Amino acid sequence: GENVEQHPSTLSVQEGDSAVIKCTYSDSASNYFPWYKQELGKRPQLIIDIRSNVGEKKDQRIAVTLNKTAKHFSLHITETQPEDSAVYFCAASPSGGSNYKLTFGKGTLLTVNP
Amino acid sequence: EAQVTQNPRYLITVTGKKLTVTCSQNMNHEYMSWYRQDPGLGLRQIYYSMNVEVTDKGDVPEGYKVSRKEKRNFPLILESPSPNQTSLYFCASSPGTGLLSYEQYFGPGTRLTVT
C-alpha cells in the first residue's frame, strides 16, 4: 500500500519568514495530493491540493509543488503569521474517480513566533 | 448549515462493551470515511464508503465495522473495544463528483477512551 513520509515533524519560524514542509510517497499510482491544516483542538481542514497533471499550484501565501518523477511534493508558506501555527498534514491518494483511499503523513507542527 | 456531525463527542467505556459512534452529513455527499488520530501517527484511515452499501477497508480496519445503509449516515462500530482503540476519531465526507469532489469535510471528532 501507499506510504507517505513527512518532514520535518516540527518546524519553528519567525513571523514573516517562509516555511517549507516536504512529503514523499511510494505508490506511483497516487495522483491526488491534498494538504490539511489542523489547529489545536479542531478538525482538519483542506488548505490546498494538487493533482498529478499539475506541477505547481498557488493560493495567496500558500503554494504546493509536485515532482512525480521523484515522488515528492512540498507545501510552501510565505510571509508566515502567528495564525499559521498548526499541525499540517500531507496526504496521497490514487483517487482517479474510483478510489478514495487516502494515506496521510504523520504531520508537521508549525510554530510561528511573533 | 452544511456539516458533518458525530455522536458522542466524548466516550469512556470498558474493554469488550460494544459501542457505536454515529456520523451524519447533510450535504448529500457520496463519499464518507472514518479516521483515527493518534499522537505521532497522524491520521489513519479505518474504512471508507463510496456510496450506499459500498464500503472498503482503509489502512487500519482491524477491530472496526461500518455500514452505509443510508447516504447521510456512516456509523462506526466497535464490537469488542480494547485499550489500543483509545483514540480521537474523525468522520469525513466528500462530494464524490465534480471539481471539488476530493475535498474531505471532517466532523468535530469523538474522543474515545477504553479502560
Short mmCIF file of N, CA, C and O in Angstrom, two decimals, chain B residues 22-102:
data_model
loop_
_atom_site.label_atom_id
_atom_site.label_comp_id
_atom_site.label_asym_id
_atom_site.label_seq_id
_atom_site.Cartn_x
_atom_site.Cartn_y
_atom_site.Cartn_z
N THR B 22 -21.82 7.44 15.89
CA THR B 22 -22.61 7.81 14.71
C THR B 22 -21.96 8.96 13.95
O THR B 22 -21.24 9.79 14.53
N CYS B 23 -22.20 8.99 12.65
CA CYS B 23 -21.72 10.06 11.79
C CYS B 23 -22.82 10.37 10.79
O CYS B 23 -23.38 9.46 10.16
N SER B 24 -23.12 11.64 10.63
CA SER B 24 -24.16 12.03 9.70
C SER B 24 -23.73 13.30 8.97
O SER B 24 -23.14 14.20 9.57
N GLN B 25 -24.04 13.36 7.67
CA GLN B 25 -23.76 14.57 6.89
C GLN B 25 -25.02 15.00 6.14
O GLN B 25 -25.80 14.17 5.70
N ASN B 26 -25.17 16.31 6.02
CA ASN B 26 -26.37 16.85 5.38
C ASN B 26 -26.06 17.51 4.05
O ASN B 26 -26.79 18.40 3.58
N MET B 27 -24.95 17.11 3.42
CA MET B 27 -24.51 17.74 2.18
C MET B 27 -24.75 16.85 0.95
O MET B 27 -24.27 17.16 -0.13
N ASN B 28 -25.43 15.73 1.16
CA ASN B 28 -25.70 14.79 0.07
C ASN B 28 -24.41 14.25 -0.56
O ASN B 28 -24.35 13.96 -1.77
N HIS B 29 -23.37 14.12 0.26
CA HIS B 29 -22.09 13.62 -0.24
C HIS B 29 -22.15 12.12 -0.47
O HIS B 29 -22.76 11.38 0.32
N GLU B 30 -21.50 11.69 -1.54
CA GLU B 30 -21.47 10.26 -1.84
C GLU B 30 -20.45 9.52 -0.99
O GLU B 30 -20.63 8.38 -0.61
N TYR B 31 -19.32 10.16 -0.72
CA TYR B 31 -18.20 9.50 -0.08
C TYR B 31 -18.14 9.83 1.41
O TYR B 31 -18.30 11.00 1.80
N MET B 32 -17.91 8.83 2.23
CA MET B 32 -17.69 9.04 3.66
C MET B 32 -16.56 8.15 4.14
O MET B 32 -16.26 7.11 3.52
N SER B 33 -15.92 8.58 5.22
CA SER B 33 -14.74 7.85 5.69
C SER B 33 -14.57 8.03 7.19
O SER B 33 -15.06 9.01 7.76
N TRP B 34 -13.89 7.08 7.81
CA TRP B 34 -13.53 7.17 9.22
C TRP B 34 -12.01 7.14 9.35
O TRP B 34 -11.33 6.36 8.68
N TYR B 35 -11.50 8.00 10.25
CA TYR B 35 -10.09 8.06 10.56
C TYR B 35 -9.90 8.00 12.07
O TYR B 35 -10.76 8.42 12.83
N ARG B 36 -8.74 7.52 12.47
CA ARG B 36 -8.32 7.68 13.85
C ARG B 36 -7.05 8.50 13.88
O ARG B 36 -6.22 8.42 12.97
N GLN B 37 -6.93 9.32 14.93
CA GLN B 37 -5.76 10.17 15.06
C GLN B 37 -5.08 9.88 16.39
O GLN B 37 -5.70 9.99 17.46
N ASP B 38 -3.82 9.51 16.31
CA ASP B 38 -3.03 9.20 17.49
C ASP B 38 -1.76 10.04 17.47
O ASP B 38 -1.19 10.28 16.39
N PRO B 39 -1.29 10.46 18.63
CA PRO B 39 -0.07 11.30 18.69
C PRO B 39 1.09 10.65 17.98
O PRO B 39 1.41 9.49 18.21
N GLY B 40 1.72 11.40 17.10
CA GLY B 40 2.89 10.90 16.38
C GLY B 40 2.58 9.99 15.21
O GLY B 40 3.50 9.62 14.46
N LEU B 41 1.32 9.64 15.03
CA LEU B 41 0.96 8.74 13.93
C LEU B 41 0.09 9.40 12.88
O LEU B 41 -0.22 8.80 11.85
N GLY B 42 -0.33 10.61 13.13
CA GLY B 42 -1.15 11.31 12.15
C GLY B 42 -2.55 10.74 12.05
O GLY B 42 -3.08 10.16 13.00
N LEU B 43 -3.14 10.89 10.89
CA LEU B 43 -4.49 10.39 10.62
C LEU B 43 -4.38 9.10 9.83
O LEU B 43 -3.70 9.04 8.81
N ARG B 44 -5.06 8.09 10.31
CA ARG B 44 -5.05 6.80 9.61
C ARG B 44 -6.47 6.40 9.26
O ARG B 44 -7.35 6.42 10.11
N GLN B 45 -6.64 6.03 8.02
CA GLN B 45 -7.98 5.70 7.53
C GLN B 45 -8.40 4.31 7.99
O GLN B 45 -7.66 3.33 7.84
N ILE B 46 -9.61 4.22 8.52
CA ILE B 46 -10.12 2.94 9.03
C ILE B 46 -10.97 2.25 7.97
O ILE B 46 -10.69 1.11 7.58
N TYR B 47 -12.00 2.90 7.54
CA TYR B 47 -12.88 2.42 6.48
C TYR B 47 -13.36 3.61 5.66
O TYR B 47 -13.38 4.74 6.16
N TYR B 48 -13.77 3.33 4.43
CA TYR B 48 -14.40 4.37 3.64
C TYR B 48 -15.54 3.77 2.83
O TYR B 48 -15.62 2.55 2.66
N SER B 49 -16.41 4.64 2.36
CA SER B 49 -17.58 4.20 1.62
C SER B 49 -17.77 5.10 0.42
O SER B 49 -17.83 6.33 0.54
N MET B 50 -17.89 4.48 -0.75
CA MET B 50 -18.08 5.24 -1.99
C MET B 50 -19.54 5.62 -2.19
O MET B 50 -19.83 6.60 -2.88
N ASN B 51 -20.44 4.82 -1.62
CA ASN B 51 -21.86 5.10 -1.77
C ASN B 51 -22.62 4.12 -0.90
O ASN B 51 -22.03 3.29 -0.20
N VAL B 52 -23.92 4.21 -0.92
CA VAL B 52 -24.76 3.31 -0.11
C VAL B 52 -24.41 1.86 -0.43
O VAL B 52 -24.28 1.48 -1.60
N GLU B 53 -24.21 1.09 0.63
CA GLU B 53 -23.92 -0.34 0.54
C GLU B 53 -22.55 -0.65 -0.07
O GLU B 53 -22.25 -1.81 -0.36
N VAL B 54 -21.70 0.35 -0.27
CA VAL B 54 -20.36 0.14 -0.81
C VAL B 54 -19.33 0.63 0.21
O VAL B 54 -19.22 1.84 0.45
N THR B 55 -18.62 -0.30 0.83
CA THR B 55 -17.59 0.08 1.80
C THR B 55 -16.30 -0.66 1.49
O THR B 55 -16.32 -1.73 0.86
N ASP B 56 -15.18 -0.11 1.97
CA ASP B 56 -13.90 -0.78 1.77
C ASP B 56 -12.96 -0.43 2.90
O ASP B 56 -13.13 0.59 3.58
N LYS B 57 -11.97 -1.30 3.10
CA LYS B 57 -11.04 -1.12 4.19
C LYS B 57 -10.02 -0.04 3.88
O LYS B 57 -9.53 0.08 2.76
N GLY B 58 -9.68 0.69 4.93
CA GLY B 58 -8.57 1.62 4.86
C GLY B 58 -7.30 0.93 5.35
O GLY B 58 -7.13 -0.28 5.17
N ASP B 59 -6.44 1.70 6.01
CA ASP B 59 -5.16 1.15 6.45
C ASP B 59 -5.23 0.41 7.79
O ASP B 59 -4.39 -0.46 8.06
N VAL B 60 -6.21 0.73 8.63
CA VAL B 60 -6.28 0.12 9.96
C VAL B 60 -7.69 -0.34 10.29
O VAL B 60 -8.32 0.12 11.24
N PRO B 61 -8.25 -1.32 9.55
CA PRO B 61 -9.65 -1.72 9.74
C PRO B 61 -9.88 -2.72 10.88
O PRO B 61 -11.03 -2.92 11.29
N GLU B 62 -8.82 -3.34 11.40
CA GLU B 62 -8.99 -4.41 12.37
C GLU B 62 -9.68 -3.91 13.63
O GLU B 62 -9.28 -2.92 14.23
N GLY B 63 -10.72 -4.63 14.05
CA GLY B 63 -11.45 -4.29 15.26
C GLY B 63 -12.60 -3.32 15.05
O GLY B 63 -13.27 -2.94 16.00
N TYR B 64 -12.84 -2.94 13.80
CA TYR B 64 -13.91 -1.99 13.49
C TYR B 64 -14.85 -2.58 12.44
O TYR B 64 -14.46 -3.40 11.63
N LYS B 65 -16.09 -2.11 12.50
CA LYS B 65 -17.07 -2.41 11.46
C LYS B 65 -17.77 -1.12 11.07
O LYS B 65 -17.87 -0.19 11.87
N VAL B 66 -18.28 -1.09 9.84
CA VAL B 66 -19.05 0.06 9.38
C VAL B 66 -20.24 -0.45 8.58
O VAL B 66 -20.29 -1.60 8.17
N SER B 67 -21.17 0.43 8.37
CA SER B 67 -22.30 0.14 7.48
C SER B 67 -22.73 1.43 6.81
O SER B 67 -22.55 2.51 7.37
N ARG B 68 -23.29 1.32 5.63
CA ARG B 68 -23.77 2.51 4.91
C ARG B 68 -25.13 2.14 4.30
O ARG B 68 -25.26 1.83 3.12
N LYS B 69 -26.13 2.19 5.13
CA LYS B 69 -27.48 1.84 4.70
C LYS B 69 -28.21 3.05 4.11
O LYS B 69 -29.14 2.90 3.31
N GLU B 70 -27.80 4.22 4.55
CA GLU B 70 -28.37 5.46 4.02
C GLU B 70 -27.22 6.35 3.59
O GLU B 70 -26.13 6.28 4.16
N LYS B 71 -27.48 7.22 2.63
CA LYS B 71 -26.41 8.06 2.11
C LYS B 71 -25.86 8.99 3.18
O LYS B 71 -24.66 9.27 3.21
N ARG B 72 -26.67 9.49 4.07
CA ARG B 72 -26.23 10.50 5.02
C ARG B 72 -25.52 9.94 6.26
O ARG B 72 -24.85 10.67 6.96
N ASN B 73 -25.69 8.65 6.54
CA ASN B 73 -25.15 8.09 7.78
C ASN B 73 -24.07 7.04 7.55
O ASN B 73 -24.19 6.21 6.64
N PHE B 74 -23.08 7.06 8.41
CA PHE B 74 -21.96 6.11 8.29
C PHE B 74 -21.44 5.79 9.70
O PHE B 74 -20.41 6.30 10.14
N PRO B 75 -22.14 4.93 10.42
CA PRO B 75 -21.73 4.63 11.80
C PRO B 75 -20.49 3.75 11.87
O PRO B 75 -20.27 2.89 11.01
N LEU B 76 -19.70 3.97 12.91
CA LEU B 76 -18.52 3.17 13.19
C LEU B 76 -18.83 2.29 14.41
O LEU B 76 -19.24 2.80 15.44
N ILE B 77 -18.63 0.99 14.25
CA ILE B 77 -18.99 0.04 15.30
C ILE B 77 -17.74 -0.64 15.82
O ILE B 77 -16.92 -1.15 15.04
N LEU B 78 -17.60 -0.64 17.14
CA LEU B 78 -16.55 -1.40 17.80
C LEU B 78 -17.23 -2.52 18.57
O LEU B 78 -17.87 -2.28 19.59
N GLU B 79 -17.14 -3.73 18.04
CA GLU B 79 -17.86 -4.87 18.62
C GLU B 79 -17.31 -5.23 20.00
O GLU B 79 -18.07 -5.55 20.92
N SER B 80 -16.01 -5.20 20.15
CA SER B 80 -15.37 -5.55 21.42
C SER B 80 -14.16 -4.62 21.62
O SER B 80 -13.02 -5.02 21.34
N PRO B 81 -14.41 -3.41 22.09
CA PRO B 81 -13.33 -2.43 22.19
C PRO B 81 -12.20 -2.90 23.09
O PRO B 81 -12.42 -3.58 24.11
N SER B 82 -10.99 -2.50 22.72
CA SER B 82 -9.81 -2.80 23.53
C SER B 82 -9.07 -1.49 23.79
O SER B 82 -9.27 -0.50 23.08
N PRO B 83 -8.21 -1.47 24.81
CA PRO B 83 -7.50 -0.23 25.16
C PRO B 83 -6.71 0.38 24.00
O PRO B 83 -6.55 1.60 23.94
N ASN B 84 -6.22 -0.45 23.07
CA ASN B 84 -5.45 0.11 21.94
C ASN B 84 -6.34 0.82 20.92
O ASN B 84 -5.84 1.36 19.91
N GLN B 85 -7.64 0.84 21.16
CA GLN B 85 -8.55 1.62 20.32
C GLN B 85 -8.87 2.97 20.94
O GLN B 85 -9.68 3.73 20.39
N THR B 86 -8.23 3.25 22.06
CA THR B 86 -8.33 4.59 22.64
C THR B 86 -7.71 5.57 21.66
O THR B 86 -6.54 5.42 21.27
N SER B 87 -8.48 6.55 21.22
CA SER B 87 -8.01 7.42 20.16
C SER B 87 -9.00 8.56 19.94
O SER B 87 -10.08 8.59 20.53
N LEU B 88 -8.63 9.48 19.06
CA LEU B 88 -9.52 10.52 18.58
C LEU B 88 -10.00 10.09 17.20
O LEU B 88 -9.18 9.85 16.31
N TYR B 89 -11.32 10.00 17.02
CA TYR B 89 -11.89 9.51 15.77
C TYR B 89 -12.56 10.64 15.00
O TYR B 89 -13.33 11.42 15.57
N PHE B 90 -12.27 10.67 13.71
CA PHE B 90 -12.90 11.66 12.83
C PHE B 90 -13.66 10.96 11.72
O PHE B 90 -13.14 10.06 11.08
N CYS B 91 -14.86 11.45 11.49
CA CYS B 91 -15.63 11.07 10.32
C CYS B 91 -15.45 12.17 9.29
O CYS B 91 -15.28 13.36 9.65
N ALA B 92 -15.49 11.83 8.01
CA ALA B 92 -15.36 12.84 6.96
C ALA B 92 -16.25 12.47 5.79
O ALA B 92 -16.56 11.29 5.58
N SER B 93 -16.66 13.47 5.04
CA SER B 93 -17.43 13.22 3.83
C SER B 93 -16.88 14.06 2.69
O SER B 93 -16.19 15.07 2.92
N SER B 94 -17.18 13.63 1.47
CA SER B 94 -16.67 14.31 0.29
C SER B 94 -17.71 14.21 -0.82
O SER B 94 -18.42 13.20 -0.91
N PRO B 95 -17.81 15.24 -1.66
CA PRO B 95 -18.87 15.22 -2.68
C PRO B 95 -18.86 14.00 -3.59
O PRO B 95 -19.90 13.45 -3.91
N GLY B 96 -17.68 13.61 -4.06
CA GLY B 96 -17.61 12.43 -4.92
C GLY B 96 -17.76 12.72 -6.39
O GLY B 96 -17.52 11.86 -7.22
N THR B 97 -18.16 13.93 -6.72
CA THR B 97 -18.31 14.28 -8.14
C THR B 97 -17.88 15.72 -8.33
O THR B 97 -17.89 16.51 -7.40
N GLY B 98 -17.51 16.07 -9.56
CA GLY B 98 -17.19 17.46 -9.84
C GLY B 98 -15.77 17.83 -9.46
O GLY B 98 -15.00 17.03 -8.94
N LEU B 99 -15.44 19.08 -9.72
CA LEU B 99 -14.08 19.56 -9.48
C LEU B 99 -13.70 19.53 -8.01
O LEU B 99 -12.54 19.40 -7.67
N LEU B 100 -14.66 19.71 -7.11
CA LEU B 100 -14.38 19.71 -5.69
C LEU B 100 -14.61 18.35 -5.07
O LEU B 100 -14.77 18.22 -3.87
N SER B 101 -14.58 17.32 -5.89
CA SER B 101 -15.01 16.01 -5.41
C SER B 101 -14.12 15.43 -4.34
O SER B 101 -14.57 14.58 -3.59
N TYR B 102 -12.88 15.85 -4.26
CA TYR B 102 -11.97 15.17 -3.35
C TYR B 102 -11.82 15.84 -1.99
O TYR B 102 -11.26 15.26 -1.09
#
